[in-house]
Tab-separated table of C-alpha atoms in Angstrom:
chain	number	residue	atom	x	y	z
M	29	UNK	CA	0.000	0.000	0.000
M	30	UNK	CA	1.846	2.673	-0.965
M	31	UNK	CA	0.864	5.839	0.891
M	32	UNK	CA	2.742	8.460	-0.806
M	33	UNK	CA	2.878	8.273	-4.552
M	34	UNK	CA	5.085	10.309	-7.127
M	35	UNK	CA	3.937	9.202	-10.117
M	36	UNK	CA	6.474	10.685	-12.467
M	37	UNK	CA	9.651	8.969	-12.251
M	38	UNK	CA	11.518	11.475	-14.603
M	39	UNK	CA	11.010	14.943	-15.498
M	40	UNK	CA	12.904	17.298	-17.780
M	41	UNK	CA	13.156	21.029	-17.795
M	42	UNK	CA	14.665	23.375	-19.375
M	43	UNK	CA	17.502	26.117	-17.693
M	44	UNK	CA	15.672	29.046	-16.619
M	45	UNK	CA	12.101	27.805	-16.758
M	46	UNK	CA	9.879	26.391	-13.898
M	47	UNK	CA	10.379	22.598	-12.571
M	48	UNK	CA	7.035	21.583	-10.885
M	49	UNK	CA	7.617	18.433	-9.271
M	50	UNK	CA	4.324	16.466	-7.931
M	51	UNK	CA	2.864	14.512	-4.743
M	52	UNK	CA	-0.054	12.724	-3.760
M	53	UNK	CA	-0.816	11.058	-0.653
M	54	UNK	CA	-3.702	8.582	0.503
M	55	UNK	CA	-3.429	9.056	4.441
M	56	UNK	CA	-6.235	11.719	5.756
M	57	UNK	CA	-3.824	11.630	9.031
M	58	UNK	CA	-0.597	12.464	7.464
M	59	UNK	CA	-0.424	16.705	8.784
M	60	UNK	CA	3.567	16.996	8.002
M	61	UNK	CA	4.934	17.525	4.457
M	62	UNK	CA	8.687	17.294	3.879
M	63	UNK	CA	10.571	17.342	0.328
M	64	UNK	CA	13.855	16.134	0.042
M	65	UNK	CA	16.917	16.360	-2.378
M	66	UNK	CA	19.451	13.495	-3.313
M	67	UNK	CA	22.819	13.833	-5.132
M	68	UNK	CA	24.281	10.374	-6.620
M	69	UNK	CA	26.226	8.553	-3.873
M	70	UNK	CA	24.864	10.802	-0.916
M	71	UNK	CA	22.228	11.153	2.072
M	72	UNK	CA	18.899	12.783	0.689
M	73	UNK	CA	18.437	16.511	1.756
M	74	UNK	CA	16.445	18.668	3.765
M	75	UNK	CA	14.951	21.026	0.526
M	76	UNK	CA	11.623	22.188	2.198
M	77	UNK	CA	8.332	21.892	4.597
M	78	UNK	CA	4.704	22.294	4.822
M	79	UNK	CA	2.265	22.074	7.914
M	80	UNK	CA	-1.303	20.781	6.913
M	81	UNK	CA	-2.474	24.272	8.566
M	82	UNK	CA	-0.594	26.203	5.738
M	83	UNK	CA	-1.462	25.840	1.923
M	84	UNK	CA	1.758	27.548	1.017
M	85	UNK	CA	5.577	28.073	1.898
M	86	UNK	CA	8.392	29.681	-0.079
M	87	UNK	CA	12.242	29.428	0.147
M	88	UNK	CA	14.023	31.667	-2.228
M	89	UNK	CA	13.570	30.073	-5.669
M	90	UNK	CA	11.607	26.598	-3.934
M	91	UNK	CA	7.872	26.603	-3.165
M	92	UNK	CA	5.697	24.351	-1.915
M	93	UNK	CA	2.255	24.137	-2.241
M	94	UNK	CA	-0.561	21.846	-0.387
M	95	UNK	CA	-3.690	20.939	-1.441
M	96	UNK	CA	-5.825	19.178	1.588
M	97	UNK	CA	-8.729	18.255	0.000
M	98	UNK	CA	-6.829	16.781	-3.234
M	99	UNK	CA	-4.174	15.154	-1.273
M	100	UNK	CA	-2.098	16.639	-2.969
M	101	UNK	CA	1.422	18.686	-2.691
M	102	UNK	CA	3.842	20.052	-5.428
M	103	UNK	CA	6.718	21.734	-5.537
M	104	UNK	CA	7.930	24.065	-7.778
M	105	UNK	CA	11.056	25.199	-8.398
M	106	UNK	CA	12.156	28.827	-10.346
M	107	UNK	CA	14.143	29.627	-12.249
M	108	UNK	CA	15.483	25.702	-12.725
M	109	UNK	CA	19.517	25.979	-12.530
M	110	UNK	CA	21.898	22.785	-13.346
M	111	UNK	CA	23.139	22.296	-9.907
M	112	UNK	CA	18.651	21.497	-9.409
M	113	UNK	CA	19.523	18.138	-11.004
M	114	UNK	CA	18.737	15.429	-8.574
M	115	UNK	CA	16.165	12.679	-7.290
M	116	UNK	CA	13.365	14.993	-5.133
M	117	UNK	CA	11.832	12.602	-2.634
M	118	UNK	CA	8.229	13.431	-1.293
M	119	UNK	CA	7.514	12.473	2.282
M	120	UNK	CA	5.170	13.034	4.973
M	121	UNK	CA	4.455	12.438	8.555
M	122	UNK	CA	1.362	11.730	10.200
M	123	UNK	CA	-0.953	14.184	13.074
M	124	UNK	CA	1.032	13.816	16.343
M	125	UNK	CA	4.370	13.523	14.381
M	126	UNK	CA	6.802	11.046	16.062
M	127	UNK	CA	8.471	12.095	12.780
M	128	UNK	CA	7.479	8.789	11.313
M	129	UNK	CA	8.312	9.748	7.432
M	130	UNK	CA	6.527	8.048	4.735
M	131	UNK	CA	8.359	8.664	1.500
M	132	UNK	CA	7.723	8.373	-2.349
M	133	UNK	CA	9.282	6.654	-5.208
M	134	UNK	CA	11.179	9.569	-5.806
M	135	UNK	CA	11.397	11.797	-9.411
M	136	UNK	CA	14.626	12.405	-11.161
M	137	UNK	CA	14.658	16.417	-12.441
M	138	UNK	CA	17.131	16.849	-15.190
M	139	UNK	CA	17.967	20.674	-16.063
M	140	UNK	CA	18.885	20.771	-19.326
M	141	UNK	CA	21.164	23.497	-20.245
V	25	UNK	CA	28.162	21.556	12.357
V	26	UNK	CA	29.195	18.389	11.693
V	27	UNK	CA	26.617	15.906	9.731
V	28	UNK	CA	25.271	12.198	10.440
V	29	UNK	CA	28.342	10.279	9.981
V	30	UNK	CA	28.200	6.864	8.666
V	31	UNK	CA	30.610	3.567	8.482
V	32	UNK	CA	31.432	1.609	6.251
V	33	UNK	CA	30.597	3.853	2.782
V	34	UNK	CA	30.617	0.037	0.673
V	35	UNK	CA	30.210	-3.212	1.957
V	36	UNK	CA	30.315	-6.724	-0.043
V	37	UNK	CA	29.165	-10.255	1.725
V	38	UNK	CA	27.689	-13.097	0.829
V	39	UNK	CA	24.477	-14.179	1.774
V	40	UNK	CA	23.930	-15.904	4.789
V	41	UNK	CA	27.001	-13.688	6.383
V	42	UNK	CA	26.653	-11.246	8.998
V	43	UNK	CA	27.087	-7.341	8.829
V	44	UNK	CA	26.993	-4.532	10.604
V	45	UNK	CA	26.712	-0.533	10.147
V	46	UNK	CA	27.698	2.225	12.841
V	47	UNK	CA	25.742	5.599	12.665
V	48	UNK	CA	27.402	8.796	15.058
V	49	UNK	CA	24.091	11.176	14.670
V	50	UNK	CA	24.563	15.392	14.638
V	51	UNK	CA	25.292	16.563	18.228
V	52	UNK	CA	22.457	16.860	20.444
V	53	UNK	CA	19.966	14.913	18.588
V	54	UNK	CA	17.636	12.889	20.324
V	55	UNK	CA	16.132	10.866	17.909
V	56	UNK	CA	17.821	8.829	15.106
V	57	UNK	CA	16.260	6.603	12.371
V	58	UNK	CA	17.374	3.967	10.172
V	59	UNK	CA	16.180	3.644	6.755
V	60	UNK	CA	16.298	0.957	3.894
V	61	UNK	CA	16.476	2.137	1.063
V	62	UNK	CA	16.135	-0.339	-2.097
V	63	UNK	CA	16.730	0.944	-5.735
V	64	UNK	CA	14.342	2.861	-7.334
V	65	UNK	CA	12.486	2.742	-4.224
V	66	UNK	CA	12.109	5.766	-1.394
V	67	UNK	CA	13.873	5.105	1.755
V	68	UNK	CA	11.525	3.177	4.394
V	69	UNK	CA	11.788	3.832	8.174
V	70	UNK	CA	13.099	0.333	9.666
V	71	UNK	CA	13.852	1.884	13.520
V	72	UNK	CA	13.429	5.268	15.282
V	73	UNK	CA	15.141	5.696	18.745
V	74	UNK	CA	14.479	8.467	21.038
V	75	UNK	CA	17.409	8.480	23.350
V	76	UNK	CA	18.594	5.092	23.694
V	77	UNK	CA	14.747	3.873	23.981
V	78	UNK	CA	12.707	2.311	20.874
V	79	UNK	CA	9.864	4.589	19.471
V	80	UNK	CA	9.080	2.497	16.879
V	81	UNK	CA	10.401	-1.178	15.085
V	82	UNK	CA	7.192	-2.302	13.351
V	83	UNK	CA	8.716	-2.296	9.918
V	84	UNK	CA	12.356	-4.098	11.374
V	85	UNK	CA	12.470	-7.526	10.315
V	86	UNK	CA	13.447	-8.559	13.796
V	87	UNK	CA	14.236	-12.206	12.704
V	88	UNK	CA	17.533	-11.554	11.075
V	89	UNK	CA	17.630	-7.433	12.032
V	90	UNK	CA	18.640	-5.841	15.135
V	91	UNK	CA	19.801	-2.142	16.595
V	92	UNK	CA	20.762	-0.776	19.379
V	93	UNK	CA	21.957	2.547	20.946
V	94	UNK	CA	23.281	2.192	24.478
V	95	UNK	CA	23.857	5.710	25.516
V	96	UNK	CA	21.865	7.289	23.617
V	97	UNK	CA	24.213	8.842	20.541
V	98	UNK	CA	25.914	6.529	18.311
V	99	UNK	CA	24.040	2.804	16.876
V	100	UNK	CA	24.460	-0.434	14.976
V	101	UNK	CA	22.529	-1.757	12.847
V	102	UNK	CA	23.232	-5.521	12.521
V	103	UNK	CA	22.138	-8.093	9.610
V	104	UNK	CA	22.342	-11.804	10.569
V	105	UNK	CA	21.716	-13.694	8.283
V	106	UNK	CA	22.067	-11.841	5.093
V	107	UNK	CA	19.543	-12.463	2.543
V	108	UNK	CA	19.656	-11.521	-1.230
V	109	UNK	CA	16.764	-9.116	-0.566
V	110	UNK	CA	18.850	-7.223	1.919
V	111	UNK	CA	21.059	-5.420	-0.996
V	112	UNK	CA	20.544	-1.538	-0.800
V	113	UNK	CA	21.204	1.575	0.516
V	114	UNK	CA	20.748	1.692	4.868
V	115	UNK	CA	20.621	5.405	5.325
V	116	UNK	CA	20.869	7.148	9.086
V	117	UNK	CA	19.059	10.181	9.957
V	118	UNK	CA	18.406	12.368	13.030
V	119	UNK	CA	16.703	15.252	14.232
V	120	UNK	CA	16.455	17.349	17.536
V	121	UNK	CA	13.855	14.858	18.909
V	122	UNK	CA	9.754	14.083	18.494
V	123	UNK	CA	7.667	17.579	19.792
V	124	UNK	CA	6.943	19.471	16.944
V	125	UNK	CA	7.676	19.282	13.344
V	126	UNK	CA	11.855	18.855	12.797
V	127	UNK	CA	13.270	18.071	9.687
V	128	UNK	CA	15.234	14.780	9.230
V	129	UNK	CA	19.118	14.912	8.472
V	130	UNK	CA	20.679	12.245	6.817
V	131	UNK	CA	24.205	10.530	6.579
V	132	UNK	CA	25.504	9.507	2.840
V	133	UNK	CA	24.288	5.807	3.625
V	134	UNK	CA	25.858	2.341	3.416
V	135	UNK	CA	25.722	0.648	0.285
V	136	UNK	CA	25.279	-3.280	1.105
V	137	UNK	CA	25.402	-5.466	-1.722
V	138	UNK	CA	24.853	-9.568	-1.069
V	139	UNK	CA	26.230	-12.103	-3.231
């Protein structure tokens, strides 16, 4: 049963242009949102976060957006740069937290120069 | 501030064969996961300690898995027997501990492959 769900497993964008990167999720409980960056060969990394209260939250050129009643969270990514090329990871945690991440397949964002 | 720092990078055996990984989490974080993570796959939580106490071990395959973390900083994660199925990526992670919403850090992982 696979709670979290990134259904593209490869996306290509241009230099410059927006990367929207997408989520869905199947557990009304989960109230924690977390995207995540991985490099070849290394850890994945803390990119950025959204609490079920919020439908929104920005971090210089990342943004994340939430969409409760869709079950749904993207995020998007302007302007895409090279150095954006990496597997983003969805995950989320569910009400009451205990940090108990549920992840996605991952998608693979290539920046094409 | 140093990351999650994790030993050995690689590691070959054979199946049936017994392993082990060692995880030293960022300073002052209570909590520390490990994750399996299998190719193509996203990683999946196998053990959360808060302190040196288990939160959670429903997904640890307890019949051939085990962990520990004495005193509460560094762990183990031990594999004994080694099955095929056990090839991938076991990833470490920690945060400041389990009130509110804290981000996950993660170490660069051990890559276990069985022969």
């Amino acid at each position: 049963d696979q709670q979290v769900k990134q259904n593209s497993p490869s996306l290509s964008v241009q230099e410059g242009r927006i990367s929207i990167l997408n989520c869905d999720y199947t557990n009304s409980m989960f109230d924690y949102f977390l995207w995540y960056k991985k490099y070849p060969a290394e850890g994945p990394t803390f990119l950025i976060s959204i609490s079920s209260i919020k439908d929104k939250n920005e971090d210089g050129r990342f943004t994340v957006f939430l969409n409760k009643s869709a079950k749904h969270l993207s995020l998007h990514i302007v302007p895409s740069q090279p150095g954006d090329s990496a597997v983003y990871f969805c995950a989320a945690s569910p009400l009451g937290g205990a940090q108990k991440l549920v992840f996605g397949q991952g998608t693979r964002l290539t920046i094409n120069p | 501030e140093a990351g999650v720092a994790q030993s050995p990078r690689y590691k070959i055996i054979e199946k049936r064969q017994s392993v082990a990984f060692w995880c030293n989490p960022i300073s002052g974080h209570a909590t520390l996961y490990w994750y399996q993570q299998i190719l193509g796959q996203g990683p999946k939580l196998l053990i959360q300690f808060q302190n040196n106490g288990v939160v959670d071990d429903s997904q640890l395959p307890k019949d051939r898995f085990s962990a520990e973390r004495l005193k509460g900083v560094d762990s183990t994660l031990k594999i004994q027997p080694a099955k095929l199925e056990d090839s991938a990526v076991y990833l470490c992670a920690s945060s400041l501990g389990l009130l509110g919403n804290q981000p996950q850090h993660f170490g660069d992982g051990t890559r276990l492959s069985i022969l």
